[in-house]
mmCIF file of C-alpha atoms in Angstrom:
data_model
loop_
_atom_site.group_PDB
_atom_site.id
_atom_site.type_symbol
_atom_site.label_atom_id
_atom_site.label_comp_id
_atom_site.label_asym_id
_atom_site.label_seq_id
_atom_site.Cartn_x
_atom_site.Cartn_y
_atom_site.Cartn_z
ATOM 1 C CA UNK A 1295 -23.964 -61.946 -6.415
ATOM 2 C CA UNK A 1296 -27.431 -60.482 -5.879
ATOM 3 C CA UNK A 1297 -29.021 -58.334 -8.519
ATOM 4 C CA UNK A 1298 -31.986 -56.072 -8.314
ATOM 5 C CA UNK A 1299 -33.405 -54.185 -11.291
ATOM 6 C CA UNK A 1300 -35.893 -51.355 -10.525
ATOM 7 C CA UNK A 1301 -38.477 -50.002 -13.017
ATOM 8 C CA UNK A 1302 -40.165 -46.830 -11.675
ATOM 9 C CA UNK A 1303 -43.577 -45.625 -13.011
ATOM 10 C CA UNK A 1304 -43.949 -42.290 -13.966
ATOM 11 C CA UNK A 1305 -45.675 -41.512 -10.662
ATOM 12 C CA UNK A 1306 -42.664 -42.554 -8.666
ATOM 13 C CA UNK A 1307 -40.811 -39.643 -6.967
ATOM 14 C CA UNK A 1308 -37.090 -39.526 -6.644
ATOM 15 C CA UNK A 1309 -37.411 -39.793 -2.760
ATOM 16 C CA UNK A 1310 -39.589 -42.986 -3.170
ATOM 17 C CA UNK A 1311 -36.971 -44.552 -5.179
ATOM 18 C CA UNK A 1312 -34.209 -43.617 -2.864
ATOM 19 C CA UNK A 1313 -36.273 -44.938 0.011
ATOM 20 C CA UNK A 1314 -36.689 -48.308 -1.931
ATOM 21 C CA UNK A 1315 -32.888 -48.482 -2.679
ATOM 22 C CA UNK A 1316 -32.194 -47.836 0.971
ATOM 23 C CA UNK A 1317 -33.922 -51.267 1.900
ATOM 24 C CA UNK A 1318 -31.974 -53.300 -0.559
ATOM 25 C CA UNK A 1319 -28.864 -55.344 0.394
ATOM 26 C CA UNK A 1320 -28.021 -56.323 -3.300
ATOM 27 C CA UNK A 1321 -24.523 -56.231 -4.670
ATOM 28 C CA UNK A 1322 -25.828 -54.539 -7.708
ATOM 29 C CA UNK A 1323 -28.948 -52.272 -8.140
ATOM 30 C CA UNK A 1324 -29.910 -51.070 -11.610
ATOM 31 C CA UNK A 1325 -31.941 -48.278 -12.505
ATOM 32 C CA UNK A 1326 -33.258 -47.575 -16.017
ATOM 33 C CA UNK A 1327 -31.960 -44.904 -18.379
ATOM 34 C CA UNK A 1328 -32.510 -41.282 -17.630
ATOM 35 C CA UNK A 1329 -35.987 -39.972 -16.681
ATOM 36 C CA UNK A 1330 -37.066 -36.938 -14.798
ATOM 37 C CA UNK A 1331 -37.738 -38.856 -11.613
ATOM 38 C CA UNK A 1332 -34.362 -40.683 -11.465
ATOM 39 C CA UNK A 1333 -32.768 -39.524 -8.199
ATOM 40 C CA UNK A 1334 -29.327 -37.790 -8.060
ATOM 41 C CA UNK A 1335 -26.272 -39.939 -7.508
ATOM 42 C CA UNK A 1336 -25.497 -38.115 -4.336
ATOM 43 C CA UNK A 1337 -28.919 -38.730 -3.014
ATOM 44 C CA UNK A 1338 -28.568 -42.511 -3.617
ATOM 45 C CA UNK A 1339 -25.082 -42.608 -2.197
ATOM 46 C CA UNK A 1340 -26.096 -41.495 1.235
ATOM 47 C CA UNK A 1341 -28.387 -44.418 1.715
ATOM 48 C CA UNK A 1342 -26.268 -47.417 0.235
ATOM 49 C CA UNK A 1343 -25.422 -50.416 2.370
ATOM 50 C CA UNK A 1344 -21.739 -51.444 2.403
ATOM 51 C CA UNK A 1345 -21.047 -53.478 -0.818
ATOM 52 C CA UNK A 1346 -23.974 -52.185 -2.756
ATOM 53 C CA UNK A 1347 -23.388 -50.508 -6.165
ATOM 54 C CA UNK A 1348 -26.089 -48.675 -8.121
ATOM 55 C CA UNK A 1349 -26.303 -47.941 -11.893
ATOM 56 C CA UNK A 1350 -28.109 -44.766 -12.945
ATOM 57 C CA UNK A 1351 -27.964 -42.162 -15.681
ATOM 58 C CA UNK A 1352 -28.477 -38.429 -14.824
ATOM 59 C CA UNK A 1353 -27.956 -34.973 -16.152
ATOM 60 C CA UNK A 1354 -29.837 -32.819 -18.642
ATOM 61 C CA UNK A 1355 -32.146 -34.530 -20.988
ATOM 62 C CA UNK A 1356 -29.976 -33.967 -24.154
ATOM 63 C CA UNK A 1357 -26.762 -34.676 -22.309
ATOM 64 C CA UNK A 1358 -26.888 -37.415 -19.732
ATOM 65 C CA UNK A 1359 -24.135 -39.462 -18.035
ATOM 66 C CA UNK A 1360 -24.170 -42.999 -16.842
ATOM 67 C CA UNK A 1361 -22.811 -43.466 -13.352
ATOM 68 C CA UNK A 1362 -21.874 -46.507 -11.070
ATOM 69 C CA UNK A 1363 -22.412 -45.378 -7.370
ATOM 70 C CA UNK A 1364 -21.004 -46.974 -4.274
ATOM 71 C CA UNK A 1365 -20.922 -45.852 -0.627
ATOM 72 C CA UNK A 1366 -17.281 -44.593 -1.396
ATOM 73 C CA UNK A 1367 -17.223 -43.186 -4.895
ATOM 74 C CA UNK A 1368 -19.208 -42.109 -7.934
ATOM 75 C CA UNK A 1369 -17.717 -43.354 -11.311
ATOM 76 C CA UNK A 1370 -18.773 -41.860 -14.724
ATOM 77 C CA UNK A 1371 -19.005 -44.099 -17.630
ATOM 78 C CA UNK A 1372 -18.782 -43.424 -21.476
ATOM 79 C CA UNK A 1373 -22.029 -42.103 -22.722
ATOM 80 C CA UNK A 1374 -24.548 -43.926 -25.016
ATOM 81 C CA UNK A 1375 -22.905 -44.267 -28.569
ATOM 82 C CA UNK A 1376 -25.991 -45.106 -30.744
ATOM 83 C CA UNK A 1377 -29.741 -45.725 -30.480
ATOM 84 C CA UNK A 1378 -30.632 -47.729 -33.507
ATOM 85 C CA UNK A 1379 -28.856 -49.836 -36.186
ATOM 86 C CA UNK A 1380 -25.225 -49.300 -35.684
ATOM 87 C CA UNK A 1381 -22.638 -48.875 -38.473
ATOM 88 C CA UNK A 1382 -19.052 -50.380 -38.385
ATOM 89 C CA UNK A 1383 -17.630 -47.343 -36.606
ATOM 90 C CA UNK A 1384 -20.481 -47.427 -33.863
ATOM 91 C CA UNK A 1385 -19.482 -51.053 -33.178
ATOM 92 C CA UNK A 1386 -15.822 -50.236 -32.774
ATOM 93 C CA UNK A 1387 -16.702 -47.381 -30.476
ATOM 94 C CA UNK A 1388 -18.936 -49.691 -28.479
ATOM 95 C CA UNK A 1389 -16.202 -52.234 -28.200
ATOM 96 C CA UNK A 1390 -13.848 -49.529 -26.858
ATOM 97 C CA UNK A 1391 -16.418 -48.315 -24.432
ATOM 98 C CA UNK A 1392 -16.419 -51.623 -22.534
ATOM 99 C CA UNK A 1393 -13.256 -50.752 -20.802
ATOM 100 C CA UNK A 1394 -14.897 -47.896 -19.019
ATOM 101 C CA UNK A 1395 -18.253 -49.619 -18.610
ATOM 102 C CA UNK A 1396 -16.968 -52.967 -17.027
ATOM 103 C CA UNK A 1397 -16.582 -53.532 -13.260
ATOM 104 C CA UNK A 1398 -15.779 -56.477 -11.154
ATOM 105 C CA UNK A 1399 -18.540 -57.030 -8.668
ATOM 106 C CA UNK A 1400 -18.265 -60.085 -6.450
ATOM 107 C CA UNK A 1401 -15.850 -61.798 -8.764
ATOM 108 C CA UNK A 1402 -18.118 -61.181 -11.813
ATOM 109 C CA UNK A 1403 -17.200 -58.970 -14.800
ATOM 110 C CA UNK A 1404 -20.244 -56.802 -15.098
ATOM 111 C CA UNK A 1405 -20.603 -54.629 -18.306
ATOM 112 C CA UNK A 1406 -23.310 -51.991 -19.269
ATOM 113 C CA UNK A 1407 -24.818 -51.602 -22.701
ATOM 114 C CA UNK A 1408 -27.182 -48.657 -22.848
ATOM 115 C CA UNK A 1409 -30.756 -48.649 -24.237
ATOM 116 C CA UNK A 1410 -30.629 -48.954 -28.073
ATOM 117 C CA UNK A 1411 -27.041 -50.282 -28.042
ATOM 118 C CA UNK A 1412 -28.616 -53.630 -27.682
ATOM 119 C CA UNK A 1413 -28.959 -53.309 -31.466
ATOM 120 C CA UNK A 1414 -25.260 -54.318 -31.732
ATOM 121 C CA UNK A 1415 -26.557 -57.907 -31.282
ATOM 122 C CA UNK A 1416 -28.540 -60.251 -33.431
ATOM 123 C CA UNK A 1417 -31.382 -62.363 -32.252
ATOM 124 C CA UNK A 1418 -29.053 -65.308 -31.975
ATOM 125 C CA UNK A 1419 -27.070 -63.383 -29.331
ATOM 126 C CA UNK A 1420 -24.058 -62.926 -31.637
ATOM 127 C CA UNK A 1421 -22.589 -59.278 -32.163
ATOM 128 C CA UNK A 1422 -23.014 -57.842 -35.700
ATOM 129 C CA UNK A 1423 -19.202 -57.603 -35.944
ATOM 130 C CA UNK A 1424 -16.346 -59.466 -34.247
ATOM 131 C CA UNK A 1425 -16.274 -57.417 -31.049
ATOM 132 C CA UNK A 1426 -15.007 -58.795 -27.724
ATOM 133 C CA UNK A 1427 -17.579 -59.146 -24.889
ATOM 134 C CA UNK A 1428 -15.723 -59.081 -21.675
ATOM 135 C CA UNK A 1429 -18.580 -59.699 -19.181
ATOM 136 C CA UNK A 1430 -20.262 -62.367 -17.055
ATOM 137 C CA UNK A 1431 -23.298 -60.028 -16.464
ATOM 138 C CA UNK A 1432 -24.636 -57.803 -19.171
ATOM 139 C CA UNK A 1433 -26.904 -54.934 -18.011
ATOM 140 C CA UNK A 1434 -29.083 -53.112 -20.515
ATOM 141 C CA UNK A 1435 -30.904 -50.055 -18.969
ATOM 142 C CA UNK A 1436 -33.477 -48.558 -21.230
ATOM 143 C CA UNK A 1437 -35.217 -45.174 -21.324
ATOM 144 C CA UNK A 1438 -38.606 -46.410 -22.015
ATOM 145 C CA UNK A 1439 -40.627 -49.719 -22.511
ATOM 146 C CA UNK A 1440 -39.343 -51.339 -25.630
ATOM 147 C CA UNK A 1441 -41.530 -52.664 -28.421
ATOM 148 C CA UNK A 1442 -40.868 -55.686 -30.853
ATOM 149 C CA UNK A 1443 -40.354 -58.111 -27.925
ATOM 150 C CA UNK A 1444 -40.434 -61.028 -30.328
ATOM 151 C CA UNK A 1445 -37.034 -59.748 -31.389
ATOM 152 C CA UNK A 1446 -35.778 -58.150 -28.266
ATOM 153 C CA UNK A 1447 -36.781 -60.901 -25.916
ATOM 154 C CA UNK A 1448 -35.061 -63.558 -28.160
ATOM 155 C CA UNK A 1449 -32.031 -61.469 -28.205
ATOM 156 C CA UNK A 1450 -31.785 -61.091 -24.502
ATOM 157 C CA UNK A 1451 -32.477 -64.701 -24.035
ATOM 158 C CA UNK A 1452 -29.798 -65.778 -26.463
ATOM 159 C CA UNK A 1453 -27.265 -63.274 -25.057
ATOM 160 C CA UNK A 1454 -27.775 -64.783 -21.520
ATOM 161 C CA UNK A 1455 -26.523 -68.294 -22.525
ATOM 162 C CA UNK A 1456 -23.527 -68.933 -20.174
ATOM 163 C CA UNK A 1457 -24.042 -65.483 -18.695
ATOM 164 C CA UNK A 1458 -26.754 -63.280 -16.929
ATOM 165 C CA UNK A 1459 -28.516 -60.380 -18.780
ATOM 166 C CA UNK A 1460 -30.511 -57.589 -17.123
ATOM 167 C CA UNK A 1461 -33.000 -55.430 -18.912
ATOM 168 C CA UNK A 1462 -34.901 -52.689 -17.173
ATOM 169 C CA UNK A 1463 -36.892 -49.647 -18.394
ATOM 170 C CA UNK A 1464 -38.797 -46.666 -17.097
ATOM 171 C CA UNK A 1465 -42.554 -47.355 -17.072
ATOM 172 C CA UNK A 1466 -43.540 -43.894 -18.380
ATOM 173 C CA UNK A 1467 -46.849 -45.154 -19.752
ATOM 174 C CA UNK A 1468 -47.895 -45.828 -16.101
ATOM 175 C CA UNK A 1469 -49.243 -49.261 -16.860
ATOM 176 C CA UNK A 1470 -49.795 -51.301 -13.574
ATOM 177 C CA UNK A 1471 -49.149 -54.721 -15.106
ATOM 178 C CA UNK A 1472 -46.535 -54.602 -17.944
ATOM 179 C CA UNK A 1473 -44.401 -57.651 -18.581
ATOM 180 C CA UNK A 1474 -41.406 -55.929 -20.303
ATOM 181 C CA UNK A 1475 -40.566 -53.283 -17.731
ATOM 182 C CA UNK A 1476 -37.908 -55.419 -15.950
ATOM 183 C CA UNK A 1477 -36.503 -58.768 -17.135
ATOM 184 C CA UNK A 1478 -33.479 -60.903 -15.803
ATOM 185 C CA UNK A 1479 -32.280 -63.882 -17.909
ATOM 186 C CA UNK A 1480 -29.713 -66.317 -16.828
ATOM 187 C CA UNK A 1481 -28.285 -69.199 -19.106
ATOM 188 C CA UNK A 1482 -31.255 -68.683 -21.566
ATOM 189 C CA UNK A 1483 -34.001 -68.517 -19.239
ATOM 190 C CA UNK A 1484 -36.024 -65.858 -17.368
ATOM 191 C CA UNK A 1485 -35.260 -65.746 -13.763
ATOM 192 C CA UNK A 1486 -35.715 -63.640 -10.642
ATOM 193 C CA UNK A 1487 -38.570 -62.686 -8.197
ATOM 194 C CA UNK A 1488 -40.617 -59.749 -9.323
ATOM 195 C CA UNK A 1489 -42.319 -57.492 -6.847
ATOM 196 C CA UNK A 1490 -44.220 -54.144 -7.024
ATOM 197 C CA UNK A 1491 -45.637 -51.439 -4.979
ATOM 198 C CA UNK A 1492 -47.827 -48.486 -6.094
ATOM 199 C CA UNK A 1493 -45.116 -46.650 -8.012
ATOM 200 C CA UNK A 1494 -42.309 -49.207 -8.736
ATOM 201 C CA UNK A 1495 -41.690 -52.754 -9.868
ATOM 202 C CA UNK A 1496 -38.501 -54.521 -9.201
ATOM 203 C CA UNK A 1497 -36.916 -57.968 -9.860
ATOM 204 C CA UNK A 1498 -34.236 -59.711 -7.717
ATOM 205 C CA UNK A 1499 -32.019 -62.525 -8.749
ATOM 206 C CA UNK A 1500 -29.209 -64.299 -6.767
ATOM 207 C CA UNK A 1501 -26.389 -65.658 -8.814
ATOM 208 C CA UNK A 1502 -24.681 -68.610 -7.401
ATOM 209 C CA UNK A 1503 -21.079 -68.042 -6.175
#
């Protein structure tokens, strides 16, 4: 299974993002959470190669929907449930949402946890409640570059033990050399090949069969 996570700068246009996606032959392409320059699902669908699926979040700023797009269908997912420290009800809702956010891609169970929902987990990778985690690959699209990487980095690394974790954010600050815009971890270690052009950075990782 091949994964590519894309972090656009604020200077990226929707068309430049679509053009990049059109060149990719990954099984899963991950865009960050909603931003004004994220392309429409229909525009992305037109350029996908067979077997490629793309995560994106689109809609109006205060009411966005996450989607999984393939050449043949566009599937909506449950929306983000919380952004900061969750309470017990939030965690129950998150666990329930996995049913609508988990997909089989190349024999892997891939689940999506949106932006601040990563706060459901401690830095040791354990959930803050006894919730079930039905995934081989966990994808965490964020709306903006995250702070407190001494906490978040440790959390993503721990979550990836025995699995793969993808974190990607919009680079709204326009920095040309951030280190936290796109990260992929596998079995407790950072992995993937990172590339960039004038308006976008992306990281690709090939999971073994």
